């Protein structure tokens, strides 16, 4: 059974864990601009925790394809106070960042998990994770900068390629002393609709690597494509169907904007497990 050893508590992954999303950005694809105000972002994070999010993921840079990169000072300004405010209320916070300086500052402010959508490519990031001994999410993306990722949606066998990447990054992480690793196939990151479906269909192959698996499909474009739903906020039903399929295949954590609905669906899903 997996447990995450966090600086203040141990988080069990025996039952599925819901990670709620707070994007402190003007341009995130589904909630951009809603939580730029720090007080508002903290209140939203507290509301997600009250709804049953066991982790609140705070990000200051949109990873949307084509999003403009954010200067690290600006990213720092966006997330620091929000992380500190949530941690002060005993919320377990992960920081969604590709930058070692932000990760370090975030951990000092009370974040207890680092969520790196560039898959720990940066050695400085691996060193921060090792130094503070916090769990890290290693997510697959074909390139470290999401701005250009859709130009790199080319794979032989997408599942095999994602597994090869994850294995390599796990190896580098271990070499640098990183101990607690969560892996993530990076749904929507440099992938077509068919790639995303294939990764979910064959998620067991990723689960078989032996690390807890996190999946985040929340409101993403491929759900819009499959269900013909244009507005991201209208994609909850499709999101839930996909997330429950990932739990069936062994995922331990799901990352979502819609926490209350996920908590309800997962309770039902759990009652049906034998
Ligand atoms: N997806 C997004 C951002 N961070 N982290 C992990 N580990 N896995 C994911 O699938 C993932 C992630 C993209 O979603 P969102 O935060 O809603 O949008 P944006 O990047 O535009 O802020």
Coordinates of C-alpha atoms and ligand atoms in Angstrom, one line a residue:
X1 CA 0.0 0.0 0.0
X2 CA 1.3 3.5 -0.8
X3 CA 1.6 6.2 1.8
X4 CA 3.0 9.7 1.2
X5 CA 5.3 10.9 3.9
X6 CA 4.6 14.6 4.0
X7 CA 6.4 17.2 6.2
X8 CA 3.5 17.4 8.7
X9 CA 1.3 14.3 8.1
X10 CA 1.2 10.9 6.3
X11 CA -1.3 10.7 3.5
X12 CA -2.7 7.3 2.7
X13 CA -3.3 6.4 -0.9
X14 CA -5.3 3.3 0.0
X15 CA -8.5 5.0 -1.2
X16 CA -8.5 7.3 -4.2
X17 CA -7.3 10.8 -3.4
X18 CA -8.9 13.9 -5.1
X19 CA -6.5 16.7 -5.9
X20 CA -8.3 20.0 -6.4
X21 CA -7.0 22.6 -8.7
X22 CA -6.4 26.3 -8.0
X23 CA -4.9 28.2 -10.9
X24 CA -3.6 31.6 -9.9
X25 CA -3.3 32.6 -13.6
X26 CA -5.0 34.9 -16.0
X27 CA -4.9 32.4 -18.9
X28 CA -5.6 28.8 -17.7
X29 CA -7.9 27.1 -20.2
X30 CA -10.8 26.5 -17.9
X31 CA -10.5 28.8 -14.8
X32 CA -8.1 31.5 -16.1
X33 CA -8.6 34.8 -14.4
X34 CA -11.0 33.5 -11.7
X35 CA -8.4 33.2 -8.9
X36 CA -5.8 35.8 -9.6
X37 CA -6.8 37.7 -6.4
X38 CA -4.9 35.9 -3.6
X39 CA -7.8 36.1 -1.0
X40 CA -10.1 34.7 -3.6
X41 CA -7.7 31.9 -4.5
X42 CA -7.2 30.9 -0.8
X43 CA -11.0 30.9 -0.3
X44 CA -11.4 28.7 -3.3
X45 CA -8.7 26.3 -2.1
X46 CA -10.3 26.1 1.4
X47 CA -13.7 25.4 -0.3
X48 CA -12.2 22.5 -2.3
X49 CA -10.6 21.1 0.8
X50 CA -14.0 21.3 2.6
X51 CA -15.6 19.5 -0.3
X52 CA -13.1 16.6 0.2
X53 CA -10.0 17.4 -1.8
X54 CA -7.1 15.9 0.2
X55 CA -4.6 17.8 -1.8
X56 CA -5.0 21.3 -3.3
X57 CA -2.7 21.9 -6.3
X58 CA -1.7 25.6 -6.7
X59 CA -0.2 26.8 -10.0
X60 CA 1.0 30.1 -11.2
X61 CA 1.7 29.3 -14.8
X62 CA -0.8 28.0 -17.4
X63 CA 0.4 24.9 -19.2
X64 CA -2.2 25.3 -21.9
X65 CA -0.8 24.8 -25.4
X66 CA 0.4 28.1 -26.7
X67 CA 0.3 29.8 -23.3
X68 CA 2.9 32.5 -22.8
X69 CA 5.7 31.6 -20.3
X70 CA 5.6 33.5 -17.0
X71 CA 8.6 35.2 -15.5
X72 CA 9.6 33.4 -12.4
X73 CA 9.2 36.5 -10.2
X74 CA 5.6 36.8 -11.4
X75 CA 5.0 33.1 -10.9
X76 CA 6.4 33.4 -7.3
X77 CA 4.3 36.4 -6.6
X78 CA 1.2 34.6 -7.7
X79 CA 1.6 31.4 -5.7
X80 CA 3.6 32.2 -2.5
X81 CA 0.9 33.9 -0.5
X82 CA -1.8 31.4 -1.6
X83 CA 0.3 28.4 -0.6
X84 CA 1.1 30.0 2.8
X85 CA -2.5 30.9 3.4
X86 CA -3.7 27.4 2.6
X87 CA -1.0 25.6 4.6
X88 CA -1.7 27.8 7.6
X89 CA -5.2 26.3 7.5
X90 CA -3.7 22.8 7.4
X91 CA -4.6 22.1 3.8
X92 CA -2.1 19.8 2.1
X93 CA -0.8 21.8 -0.8
X94 CA 1.1 20.7 -3.9
X95 CA 2.8 23.3 -6.1
X96 CA 2.3 23.0 -9.9
X97 CA 5.6 24.3 -11.2
X98 CA 8.5 23.5 -13.6
X99 CA 10.9 25.8 -11.8
X100 CA 13.2 24.7 -9.0
X101 CA 13.3 28.2 -7.4
X102 CA 9.5 28.3 -7.2
X103 CA 9.4 24.7 -5.8
X104 CA 11.9 25.6 -3.1
X105 CA 10.1 28.7 -2.1
X106 CA 6.7 26.9 -2.1
X107 CA 8.0 24.2 0.2
X108 CA 9.4 26.8 2.6
X109 CA 5.9 28.4 2.6
X110 CA 4.3 25.1 3.5
X111 CA 3.7 23.1 0.2
X112 CA 4.3 19.4 0.8
X113 CA 4.2 18.0 -2.7
X114 CA 5.9 19.2 -5.9
X115 CA 3.9 18.7 -9.2
X116 CA 6.3 19.1 -12.1
X117 CA 4.7 18.9 -15.5
X118 CA 8.1 18.9 -17.1
X119 CA 8.8 15.5 -15.5
X120 CA 11.8 16.4 -13.3
X121 CA 14.0 17.1 -16.4
X122 CA 15.8 19.8 -14.5
X123 CA 18.5 18.6 -12.1
X124 CA 18.1 21.6 -9.8
X125 CA 14.4 20.5 -9.4
X126 CA 15.5 17.0 -8.5
X127 CA 17.9 18.4 -6.0
X128 CA 15.2 20.5 -4.3
X129 CA 12.9 17.5 -4.1
X130 CA 15.7 15.4 -2.6
X131 CA 16.8 18.1 -0.1
X132 CA 13.3 18.6 1.3
X133 CA 12.3 14.9 1.0
X134 CA 8.8 15.7 -0.3
X135 CA 6.8 13.6 -2.8
X136 CA 7.0 14.6 -6.4
X137 CA 4.7 14.1 -9.4
X138 CA 6.8 13.1 -12.4
X139 CA 4.5 13.9 -15.4
X140 CA 5.1 12.9 -19.0
X141 CA 5.4 15.6 -21.5
X142 CA 7.2 15.3 -24.9
X143 CA 9.0 18.6 -24.2
X144 CA 9.7 20.6 -21.1
X145 CA 7.9 23.7 -22.3
X146 CA 4.2 23.3 -22.7
X147 CA 4.0 26.2 -25.1
X148 CA 5.1 24.1 -28.0
X149 CA 4.0 20.6 -26.9
X150 CA 1.3 20.0 -29.5
X151 CA 4.0 20.2 -32.2
X152 CA 5.5 17.1 -30.6
X153 CA 2.5 14.8 -30.5
X154 CA 4.4 12.0 -32.4
X155 CA 4.9 8.6 -30.9
X156 CA 5.7 5.1 -32.0
X157 CA 3.5 3.4 -29.4
X158 CA 2.4 6.2 -27.1
X159 CA 2.1 4.0 -24.0
X160 CA 5.5 2.4 -24.5
X161 CA 7.1 5.9 -25.1
X162 CA 5.5 7.4 -22.0
X163 CA 6.7 4.4 -19.9
X164 CA 10.2 4.7 -21.3
X165 CA 10.3 8.4 -20.4
X166 CA 8.9 7.8 -16.9
X167 CA 11.4 5.0 -16.3
X168 CA 14.3 7.2 -17.3
X169 CA 13.2 10.1 -15.2
X170 CA 12.6 7.8 -12.2
X171 CA 16.2 6.6 -12.6
X172 CA 17.6 10.1 -12.7
X173 CA 15.4 11.0 -9.7
X174 CA 16.7 8.1 -7.7
X175 CA 20.3 8.9 -8.6
X176 CA 19.8 12.4 -7.2
X177 CA 18.3 11.0 -4.0
X178 CA 14.6 11.5 -4.7
X179 CA 12.6 8.9 -2.7
X180 CA 8.8 9.5 -3.0
X181 CA 7.6 9.4 -6.6
X182 CA 4.1 9.7 -8.1
X183 CA 3.9 9.2 -11.9
X184 CA 1.5 10.7 -14.3
X185 CA 1.0 10.0 -18.1
X186 CA 0.4 13.7 -18.8
X187 CA -3.0 13.5 -20.4
X188 CA -3.3 16.3 -23.0
X189 CA 0.4 17.2 -22.9
X190 CA 1.6 16.9 -26.5
X191 CA -1.0 14.2 -27.3
X192 CA -3.9 13.8 -29.7
X193 CA -7.3 12.6 -28.6
X194 CA -6.4 9.1 -29.7
X195 CA -3.1 9.2 -27.7
X196 CA -5.1 10.3 -24.6
X197 CA -7.7 7.5 -25.0
X198 CA -5.0 4.9 -25.5
X199 CA -3.1 6.0 -22.4
X200 CA -6.3 5.7 -20.4
X201 CA -7.3 2.3 -21.9
X202 CA -3.9 0.9 -21.2
X203 CA -3.3 2.7 -17.9
X204 CA -2.6 -0.7 -16.2
X205 CA 0.7 -0.8 -18.0
X206 CA 1.8 2.4 -16.3
X207 CA 0.4 1.3 -12.9
X208 CA 2.5 -1.9 -13.3
X209 CA 5.7 0.3 -12.9
X210 CA 4.9 0.1 -9.2
X211 CA 4.5 3.8 -8.4
X212 CA 1.2 5.6 -7.4
X213 CA -0.4 7.0 -10.5
X214 CA -2.0 10.4 -10.8
X215 CA -4.3 11.2 -13.7
X216 CA -5.7 14.6 -14.7
X217 CA -8.2 14.8 -17.5
X218 CA -10.3 17.6 -15.9
X219 CA -12.2 19.4 -18.6
X220 CA -9.5 18.8 -21.2
X221 CA -10.0 19.3 -25.0
X222 CA -10.1 15.6 -25.9
X223 CA -13.2 15.3 -23.7
X224 CA -14.7 18.2 -25.7
X225 CA -13.8 16.4 -28.9
X226 CA -15.3 13.1 -27.9
X227 CA -18.5 14.5 -26.3
X228 CA -18.8 17.6 -28.6
X229 CA -18.8 20.0 -25.7
X230 CA -17.2 23.3 -26.6
X231 CA -17.0 25.0 -23.2
X232 CA -14.5 23.4 -20.7
X233 CA -16.9 24.1 -17.8
X234 CA -19.5 21.9 -19.5
X235 CA -17.2 18.8 -19.6
X236 CA -17.8 17.5 -16.0
X237 CA -19.7 14.4 -17.0
X238 CA -17.1 13.3 -19.5
X239 CA -14.4 14.1 -17.0
X240 CA -16.0 11.9 -14.4
X241 CA -16.4 9.0 -16.8
X242 CA -12.8 9.1 -17.8
X243 CA -11.5 9.5 -14.2
X244 CA -13.6 6.6 -13.0
X245 CA -12.1 4.5 -15.9
X246 CA -8.6 5.4 -14.6
X247 CA -9.5 4.3 -11.0
X248 CA -10.7 1.0 -12.5
X249 CA -7.3 0.5 -13.9
X250 CA -5.4 1.4 -10.7
X251 CA -4.9 5.1 -10.6
X252 CA -4.6 6.4 -7.0
X253 CA -5.1 10.1 -7.5
X254 CA -7.2 12.3 -9.8
X255 CA -6.7 16.0 -10.4
X256 CA -9.8 18.0 -10.9
X257 CA -11.5 21.4 -10.9
X258 CA -14.8 19.8 -9.7
X259 CA -14.1 18.3 -6.3
X260 CA -17.6 17.8 -4.8
X261 CA -18.8 15.9 -7.8
X262 CA -15.7 13.7 -7.9
X263 CA -16.0 12.9 -4.2
X264 CA -19.6 11.8 -4.7
X265 CA -18.7 9.7 -7.8
X266 CA -15.8 8.1 -6.0
X267 CA -17.8 7.2 -3.0
X268 CA -20.2 5.4 -5.3
X269 CA -17.4 3.8 -7.2
X270 CA -15.9 2.6 -4.0
X271 CA -19.1 1.1 -2.6
X272 CA -19.1 -1.0 -5.8
X273 CA -15.6 -2.4 -5.3
X274 CA -15.5 -6.0 -4.1
Ligands
LIG1 N1 -2.8 19.2 -16.2 C1 -2.7 20.5 -16.1 C2 -1.9 21.1 -15.2 N2 -1.1 20.5 -14.3 N3 -0.4 18.4 -13.5 C3 -0.4 17.0 -13.5 N4 0.3 16.3 -12.6 N5 -1.2 16.3 -14.4 C4 -2.0 17.0 -15.3 O1 -2.7 16.3 -16.1 C5 -2.0 18.4 -15.3 C6 -1.2 19.1 -14.3 C7 -3.6 21.3 -17.0 O2 -4.8 21.7 -16.5 P1 -5.2 23.1 -15.8 O3 -4.3 23.4 -14.6 O4 -6.6 23.2 -15.6 O5 -4.9 24.2 -16.9 P2 -3.7 25.2 -17.2 O6 -2.5 24.4 -17.3 O7 -4.1 25.9 -18.4 O8 -3.6 26.1 -16.0

